[in-house]
Amino acid sequence: MGNSIKNNLKEIKVSSKTENLSKIRDFVGANASTAGVSQSTVENIVLAVDEACTNIIKHAYKSSPDGEIIIQIEYDESRLTITIIDYGKSFEPERIPQPDLRKYYNERKVGGLGMYLMKSLMDDVKYTSIPGKYNQVLLSKNLRGS
Amino acid sequence: MAEFNTSISEKGDVNVINLKGYLDAHTAPALENNFTQLIENNKFKIVVNFQNLAYISSAGLGVFMAYIENIRENKGDIKLTNMSDKVFNIFDLLGFPLLYEIYKSEEEAINKFGAI
C-alpha cells in the first residue's frame, strides 16, 4: 500500500470579471507551489487555469460580471487536479477546432489559442457540460517526474 | 488586481512600446489602445520591449495578432525584443516565431527597420 495522502482540497469562488484573473492566478500559484513541483510547472498550471477562466468569462458568461466561477485544487503524490465550475452557457469543446496559426493570422482571429495552450501545458484537460446546470473543466498534471 | 502598464518612446521613426507587469484578458485593452493610437498617427514601425513583462496569456498574444496585418499593409512591422525565457516559451508554443521577428535587444530590432 502506497501512502497516498490526499491533500486537503482548496477552493476559491470569484465572480466572472477579468479583474479577478490575478486573484485566481495567485490562488493557484500559492497552492500548486505546495505540491513540490518546479517553478516552471507551477507557472504552466497558473497559465492553463487563467486560459480556462478567461474562456468562461468571455464565452460561458459572455462577459457578464455576475456569474460565479469556482476553482478547486487538490493533489496527491502522483497527480495535481484543478476543477473549474461555472453556471454559464454550456460549452462544446469538439466545436473548437485545433488552431492553425497561419489561418488565425490571415483572419485575425485568436479564439482557440487558449484551449490549445491549456492542452499543451497540462497532461489532461476534460470538459463536462450539463446544459442548464453547470460546466466543469478538469485540468490535471502528473506530478511524478515533473 | 493585475498590475500592467505601458510606455511609448520614440527612437527616430520607430516607436517602442515598453510592457510592464501582467498582460492578460483584463489588461490587454491597455495595449490595444497603444496600437490603435500609433496606427491613427500613422506610426507603423513598432518595437515591443518585453523586458519588464512578468506574464502573458493568450489574450495578450491576441493583441499582436489583431494589429499585425494592418501594420504590415502599411509597410510597417511589429518586432518583439527582450523576452524572458518564460514568455518566449509561450510565444514559441503557439508558433509565433514564424510570424514575428523576435530579437534579443531593442537596438537590434530598431536597426532592422533601418535595414529594410
Short mmCIF file of C-alpha atoms in Angstrom, two decimals:
data_model
loop_
_atom_site.label_atom_id
_atom_site.label_comp_id
_atom_site.label_asym_id
_atom_site.label_seq_id
_atom_site.Cartn_x
_atom_site.Cartn_y
_atom_site.Cartn_z
CA MET A 1 0.00 0.00 0.00
CA GLY A 2 1.39 3.34 -1.01
CA ASN A 3 0.82 6.17 1.36
CA SER A 4 -1.49 8.13 -0.85
CA ILE A 5 -2.19 11.06 1.40
CA LYS A 6 -4.74 13.32 -0.23
CA ASN A 7 -4.04 16.91 0.43
CA ASN A 8 -7.00 18.96 1.56
CA LEU A 9 -8.97 20.41 -1.26
CA LYS A 10 -8.60 24.18 -1.54
CA GLU A 11 -11.30 26.27 -3.12
CA ILE A 12 -11.91 29.84 -4.24
CA LYS A 13 -15.11 31.37 -5.62
CA VAL A 14 -14.97 34.51 -7.71
CA SER A 15 -17.35 36.47 -9.90
CA SER A 16 -16.86 36.35 -13.66
CA LYS A 17 -14.78 39.51 -14.06
CA THR A 18 -11.43 39.66 -15.83
CA GLU A 19 -10.08 41.73 -12.94
CA ASN A 20 -10.36 38.55 -10.84
CA LEU A 21 -7.89 36.69 -13.07
CA SER A 22 -4.97 37.92 -10.96
CA LYS A 23 -6.70 36.69 -7.78
CA ILE A 24 -7.24 33.30 -9.45
CA ARG A 25 -3.59 33.13 -10.53
CA ASP A 26 -2.38 33.99 -7.02
CA PHE A 27 -4.61 31.30 -5.51
CA VAL A 28 -3.49 28.62 -7.98
CA GLY A 29 0.17 29.63 -7.78
CA ALA A 30 0.26 29.57 -3.97
CA ASN A 31 -1.46 26.18 -3.70
CA ALA A 32 0.30 24.47 -6.63
CA SER A 33 3.64 25.53 -5.10
CA THR A 34 2.94 23.41 -2.03
CA ALA A 35 2.73 20.27 -4.21
CA GLY A 36 6.51 20.27 -4.56
CA VAL A 37 6.64 20.86 -8.33
CA SER A 38 9.14 23.03 -10.16
CA GLN A 39 8.52 26.74 -10.53
CA SER A 40 8.06 26.37 -14.30
CA THR A 41 5.42 23.68 -13.76
CA VAL A 42 3.61 26.00 -11.33
CA GLU A 43 3.73 28.76 -13.96
CA ASN A 44 2.32 26.44 -16.62
CA ILE A 45 -0.54 25.38 -14.34
CA VAL A 46 -1.31 29.00 -13.48
CA LEU A 47 -1.45 29.94 -17.17
CA ALA A 48 -3.69 26.98 -18.03
CA VAL A 49 -6.16 27.99 -15.31
CA ASP A 50 -6.07 31.63 -16.47
CA GLU A 51 -6.93 30.45 -20.01
CA ALA A 52 -9.80 28.26 -18.77
CA CYS A 53 -11.25 31.08 -16.65
CA THR A 54 -10.81 33.66 -19.43
CA ASN A 55 -12.81 31.36 -21.73
CA ILE A 56 -15.51 31.00 -19.07
CA ILE A 57 -15.78 34.77 -18.57
CA LYS A 58 -15.88 35.51 -22.30
CA HIS A 59 -17.89 32.58 -23.62
CA ALA A 60 -19.89 30.87 -20.84
CA TYR A 61 -20.86 34.18 -19.20
CA LYS A 62 -20.43 36.34 -22.32
CA SER A 63 -18.52 38.93 -20.26
CA SER A 64 -21.42 39.44 -17.84
CA PRO A 65 -19.76 40.09 -14.44
CA ASP A 66 -22.39 38.40 -12.25
CA GLY A 67 -21.56 34.76 -12.94
CA GLU A 68 -19.82 32.53 -10.44
CA ILE A 69 -16.60 30.62 -11.05
CA ILE A 70 -15.45 28.01 -8.55
CA ILE A 71 -11.84 26.83 -8.67
CA GLN A 72 -10.74 23.82 -6.64
CA ILE A 73 -7.23 22.47 -6.39
CA GLU A 74 -6.13 19.19 -4.88
CA TYR A 75 -3.24 16.82 -5.25
CA ASP A 76 -1.80 13.59 -4.02
CA GLU A 77 1.67 12.25 -4.64
CA SER A 78 1.03 11.41 -8.27
CA ARG A 79 -1.37 13.99 -9.63
CA LEU A 80 -2.49 17.56 -9.21
CA THR A 81 -6.04 18.32 -10.34
CA ILE A 82 -7.81 21.61 -10.75
CA THR A 83 -11.56 21.64 -11.15
CA ILE A 84 -13.23 24.74 -12.53
CA ILE A 85 -17.01 25.03 -12.39
CA ASP A 86 -19.29 27.64 -13.90
CA TYR A 87 -23.03 28.00 -14.38
CA GLY A 88 -22.94 29.78 -17.73
CA LYS A 89 -23.72 28.72 -21.26
CA SER A 90 -22.68 25.15 -21.94
CA PHE A 91 -19.60 24.54 -23.94
CA GLU A 92 -18.92 22.07 -26.72
CA PRO A 93 -15.17 21.63 -26.91
CA GLU A 94 -15.43 19.46 -30.00
CA ARG A 95 -16.69 22.53 -31.86
CA ILE A 96 -13.44 24.36 -31.21
CA PRO A 97 -11.03 23.42 -34.00
CA GLN A 98 -7.32 22.91 -33.50
CA PRO A 99 -5.76 26.29 -34.13
CA ASP A 100 -3.95 26.91 -37.38
CA LEU A 101 -1.84 29.94 -36.63
CA ARG A 102 -1.45 30.93 -40.26
CA LYS A 103 -5.22 30.91 -40.64
CA TYR A 104 -5.64 32.91 -37.45
CA TYR A 105 -3.13 35.37 -38.75
CA ASN A 106 -4.95 35.73 -42.05
CA GLU A 107 -8.37 36.02 -40.47
CA ARG A 108 -7.20 37.96 -37.44
CA LYS A 109 -8.94 35.54 -35.14
CA VAL A 110 -7.37 34.44 -31.92
CA GLY A 111 -10.03 32.31 -30.26
CA GLY A 112 -8.95 28.75 -29.64
CA LEU A 113 -5.38 29.69 -28.72
CA GLY A 114 -6.30 29.48 -25.04
CA MET A 115 -7.62 25.96 -25.37
CA TYR A 116 -4.57 24.90 -27.35
CA LEU A 117 -2.33 26.33 -24.61
CA MET A 118 -4.29 24.50 -21.89
CA LYS A 119 -3.88 21.19 -23.70
CA SER A 120 -0.19 21.84 -24.28
CA LEU A 121 0.57 22.89 -20.71
CA MET A 122 -1.42 20.22 -18.86
CA ASP A 123 -1.35 16.41 -19.08
CA ASP A 124 -5.12 16.12 -19.27
CA VAL A 125 -8.00 18.50 -19.98
CA LYS A 126 -11.56 17.24 -19.62
CA TYR A 127 -14.81 19.07 -20.16
CA THR A 128 -18.14 18.06 -18.73
CA SER A 129 -21.21 20.10 -19.53
CA ILE A 130 -24.67 19.56 -18.12
CA PRO A 131 -26.73 22.05 -20.14
CA GLY A 132 -28.78 24.33 -17.92
CA LYS A 133 -26.90 23.17 -14.81
CA TYR A 134 -23.16 23.61 -14.87
CA ASN A 135 -19.95 23.20 -16.82
CA GLN A 136 -16.82 21.67 -15.42
CA VAL A 137 -13.24 21.75 -16.66
CA LEU A 138 -10.76 19.31 -15.14
CA LEU A 139 -7.10 20.17 -15.60
CA SER A 140 -4.57 17.65 -14.40
CA LYS A 141 -0.85 17.43 -14.18
CA ASN A 142 1.09 14.28 -13.40
CA LEU A 143 3.47 15.00 -10.58
CA ARG A 144 5.92 12.15 -10.89
CA GLY A 145 8.97 13.33 -12.74
CA SER A 146 7.77 16.91 -13.12
CA MET B 1 -5.71 43.42 -9.39
CA ALA B 2 -3.06 42.71 -12.00
CA GLU B 3 -0.56 45.46 -12.45
CA PHE B 4 0.17 46.32 -16.04
CA ASN B 5 1.31 49.44 -17.74
CA THR B 6 2.99 50.57 -20.91
CA SER B 7 5.11 53.48 -22.01
CA ILE B 8 5.99 54.54 -25.52
CA SER B 9 9.29 56.05 -26.56
CA GLU B 10 10.24 57.36 -29.99
CA LYS B 11 13.58 56.25 -31.40
CA GLY B 12 13.85 58.03 -34.74
CA ASP B 13 10.89 56.88 -36.82
CA VAL B 14 10.47 53.74 -34.71
CA ASN B 15 8.12 53.70 -31.73
CA VAL B 16 8.99 51.41 -28.85
CA ILE B 17 6.22 50.13 -26.58
CA ASN B 18 7.61 49.04 -23.21
CA LEU B 19 5.48 46.48 -21.40
CA LYS B 20 5.49 46.11 -17.63
CA GLY B 21 3.72 43.62 -15.39
CA TYR B 22 0.96 41.17 -16.21
CA LEU B 23 -0.68 41.07 -19.65
CA ASP B 24 -3.95 39.12 -19.51
CA ALA B 25 -7.57 39.45 -20.63
CA HIS B 26 -8.08 42.25 -18.13
CA THR B 27 -5.08 44.34 -19.08
CA ALA B 28 -4.91 43.62 -22.84
CA PRO B 29 -7.15 46.62 -23.71
CA ALA B 30 -4.43 48.99 -22.46
CA LEU B 31 -2.02 47.58 -25.04
CA GLU B 32 -4.73 47.64 -27.72
CA ASN B 33 -5.10 51.37 -27.04
CA ASN B 34 -1.38 51.86 -27.66
CA PHE B 35 -1.56 50.14 -31.04
CA THR B 36 -4.73 51.99 -32.03
CA GLN B 37 -3.11 55.29 -31.13
CA LEU B 38 0.09 54.58 -33.06
CA ILE B 39 -1.86 53.44 -36.14
CA GLU B 40 -4.06 56.56 -36.01
CA ASN B 41 -0.89 58.62 -36.05
CA ASN B 42 0.50 56.63 -39.00
CA LYS B 43 3.27 55.15 -36.89
CA PHE B 44 3.71 51.68 -38.32
CA LYS B 45 7.28 50.87 -37.31
CA ILE B 46 6.81 49.40 -33.87
CA VAL B 47 9.12 47.56 -31.48
CA VAL B 48 7.64 45.97 -28.38
CA ASN B 49 10.09 45.58 -25.50
CA PHE B 50 9.18 42.72 -23.13
CA GLN B 51 11.99 43.35 -20.64
CA ASN B 52 9.68 44.08 -17.71
CA LEU B 53 6.79 41.83 -18.68
CA ALA B 54 6.25 39.21 -15.99
CA TYR B 55 3.36 37.30 -17.53
CA ILE B 56 1.37 36.86 -20.73
CA SER B 57 -1.73 34.83 -21.56
CA SER B 58 -3.33 34.18 -24.95
CA ALA B 59 -5.45 37.32 -24.53
CA GLY B 60 -2.19 39.28 -24.57
CA LEU B 61 -0.81 37.32 -27.53
CA GLY B 62 -4.06 38.06 -29.35
CA VAL B 63 -3.30 41.78 -29.31
CA PHE B 64 -0.28 41.25 -31.57
CA MET B 65 -2.40 39.20 -33.95
CA ALA B 66 -5.12 41.85 -34.09
CA TYR B 67 -2.95 44.65 -35.48
CA ILE B 68 -0.14 42.99 -37.44
CA GLU B 69 -1.95 42.76 -40.76
CA ASN B 70 -2.93 46.41 -40.86
CA ILE B 71 0.58 47.45 -39.82
CA ARG B 72 2.31 45.31 -42.46
CA GLU B 73 -0.07 46.54 -45.16
CA ASN B 74 1.26 49.98 -44.31
CA LYS B 75 4.87 48.85 -44.77
CA GLY B 76 5.45 48.64 -41.06
CA ASP B 77 6.02 45.80 -38.64
CA ILE B 78 5.79 44.78 -35.01
CA LYS B 79 9.15 43.44 -33.84
CA LEU B 80 9.50 41.89 -30.41
CA THR B 81 12.50 42.13 -28.09
CA ASN B 82 13.94 41.28 -24.66
CA MET B 83 11.62 38.38 -23.86
CA SER B 84 12.26 36.25 -20.81
CA ASP B 85 12.54 32.52 -21.48
CA LYS B 86 9.19 32.04 -19.78
CA VAL B 87 7.37 34.48 -22.07
CA PHE B 88 9.26 33.27 -25.17
CA ASN B 89 8.19 29.69 -24.44
CA ILE B 90 4.52 30.69 -24.64
CA PHE B 91 5.07 32.52 -27.94
CA ASP B 92 7.01 29.50 -29.21
CA LEU B 93 4.31 27.03 -28.18
CA LEU B 94 1.84 28.90 -30.39
CA GLY B 95 4.20 29.19 -33.35
CA PHE B 96 4.63 32.95 -33.14
CA PRO B 97 8.33 32.91 -34.07
CA LEU B 98 7.21 32.00 -37.61
CA LEU B 99 5.12 35.13 -37.88
CA TYR B 100 7.05 37.71 -35.85
CA GLU B 101 10.66 38.77 -35.73
CA ILE B 102 11.95 38.34 -32.19
CA TYR B 103 15.28 39.92 -31.18
CA LYS B 104 17.43 39.82 -28.09
CA SER B 105 17.88 43.58 -27.86
CA GLU B 106 15.79 46.64 -28.61
CA GLU B 107 18.67 48.20 -30.55
CA GLU B 108 18.86 45.20 -32.87
CA ALA B 109 15.13 45.39 -33.59
CA ILE B 110 15.26 49.14 -34.28
CA ASN B 111 18.23 48.68 -36.62
CA LYS B 112 16.32 46.05 -38.61
CA PHE B 113 13.81 48.72 -39.62
CA GLY B 114 16.65 50.81 -40.98
CA ALA B 115 17.93 47.88 -43.00
CA ILE B 116 14.70 47.43 -44.96
#
